[in-house]
Amino acid sequence: MRKLNPYFGEFGGQYVPEILIPALDQLEQAFIDAQNDPSFQQEFQDLLKNYAGRPTALTLCRNLTPRYSYPFISKT
């Protein structure tokens, strides 16, 4: 049973196999619970503020660079 509107404007709906409906119901309930959980929201806001969108570090792979005579750089 849907608790949230599955439509986006005039579009949307769910076109999934019937066997997936119980899993989607569980996912929907977990989403609703997370929306109403202050500790989850605080952690989520902290991650958005301090982690999401930050520049990703680039690291020179020192062991591969001399071996192949080409600078290998890893994005971590």
Short mmCIF file of C-alpha atoms in Angstrom, two decimals:
data_model
loop_
_atom_site.label_atom_id
_atom_site.label_comp_id
_atom_site.label_asym_id
_atom_site.label_seq_id
_atom_site.Cartn_x
_atom_site.Cartn_y
_atom_site.Cartn_z
CA MET A 1 0.00 0.00 0.00
CA ARG A 2 1.45 3.35 -1.07
CA LYS A 3 1.91 6.00 1.60
CA LEU A 4 3.73 8.44 -0.66
CA ASN A 5 2.45 9.67 -4.00
CA PRO A 6 4.18 7.58 -6.69
CA TYR A 7 3.51 10.20 -9.37
CA PHE A 8 5.60 13.13 -10.56
CA GLY A 9 3.04 15.61 -11.78
CA GLU A 10 0.97 13.82 -14.40
CA PHE A 11 3.73 11.26 -14.94
CA GLY A 12 5.00 8.37 -12.90
CA GLY A 13 3.58 5.31 -11.33
CA GLN A 14 5.23 1.99 -10.66
CA TYR A 15 5.92 -0.43 -13.42
CA VAL A 16 7.75 -3.19 -11.56
CA PRO A 17 7.25 -6.92 -11.16
CA GLU A 18 4.72 -7.81 -8.48
CA ILE A 19 7.39 -9.72 -6.55
CA LEU A 20 9.26 -6.44 -5.90
CA ILE A 21 6.29 -4.64 -4.31
CA PRO A 22 7.01 -5.87 -0.73
CA ALA A 23 10.63 -4.69 -0.99
CA LEU A 24 9.48 -1.32 -2.32
CA ASP A 25 6.99 -1.04 0.55
CA GLN A 26 9.84 -1.66 3.02
CA LEU A 27 11.99 0.92 1.25
CA GLU A 28 9.17 3.46 1.36
CA GLN A 29 8.66 2.88 5.09
CA ALA A 30 12.41 3.22 5.76
CA PHE A 31 12.40 6.50 3.81
CA ILE A 32 9.47 7.83 5.85
CA ASP A 33 11.15 6.75 9.10
CA ALA A 34 14.40 8.47 8.09
CA GLN A 35 12.55 11.68 7.23
CA ASN A 36 11.05 11.72 10.73
CA ASP A 37 14.23 10.76 12.62
CA PRO A 38 16.04 13.87 13.96
CA SER A 39 19.34 12.03 14.49
CA PHE A 40 19.31 10.75 10.90
CA GLN A 41 18.49 14.21 9.58
CA GLN A 42 21.32 15.75 11.64
CA GLU A 43 23.84 13.22 10.31
CA PHE A 44 22.52 13.68 6.76
CA GLN A 45 22.83 17.48 6.97
CA ASP A 46 26.35 17.13 8.39
CA LEU A 47 27.37 14.88 5.49
CA LEU A 48 25.91 17.31 2.97
CA LYS A 49 27.74 20.22 4.59
CA ASN A 50 31.13 18.58 5.15
CA TYR A 51 31.44 15.78 2.62
CA ALA A 52 29.19 15.95 -0.43
CA GLY A 53 30.46 18.13 -3.22
CA ARG A 54 33.96 18.39 -1.83
CA PRO A 55 36.92 18.09 -4.20
CA THR A 56 38.18 14.53 -4.52
CA ALA A 57 41.85 14.02 -3.80
CA LEU A 58 44.15 12.95 -6.64
CA THR A 59 47.09 10.71 -5.72
CA LEU A 60 50.13 9.96 -7.84
CA CYS A 61 50.72 6.18 -7.99
CA ARG A 62 54.47 6.30 -7.38
CA ASN A 63 55.10 2.59 -8.00
CA LEU A 64 53.30 2.47 -11.35
CA THR A 65 54.65 5.72 -12.78
CA PRO A 66 58.33 4.64 -13.17
CA ARG A 67 57.38 1.14 -14.27
CA TYR A 68 55.34 2.35 -17.24
CA SER A 69 57.01 5.74 -17.81
CA TYR A 70 53.64 7.39 -17.59
CA PRO A 71 52.13 9.28 -14.64
CA PHE A 72 49.34 7.18 -13.14
CA ILE A 73 47.00 9.20 -10.96
CA SER A 74 44.30 7.70 -8.78
CA LYS A 75 41.15 9.53 -7.72
CA THR A 76 40.35 8.59 -4.12
#
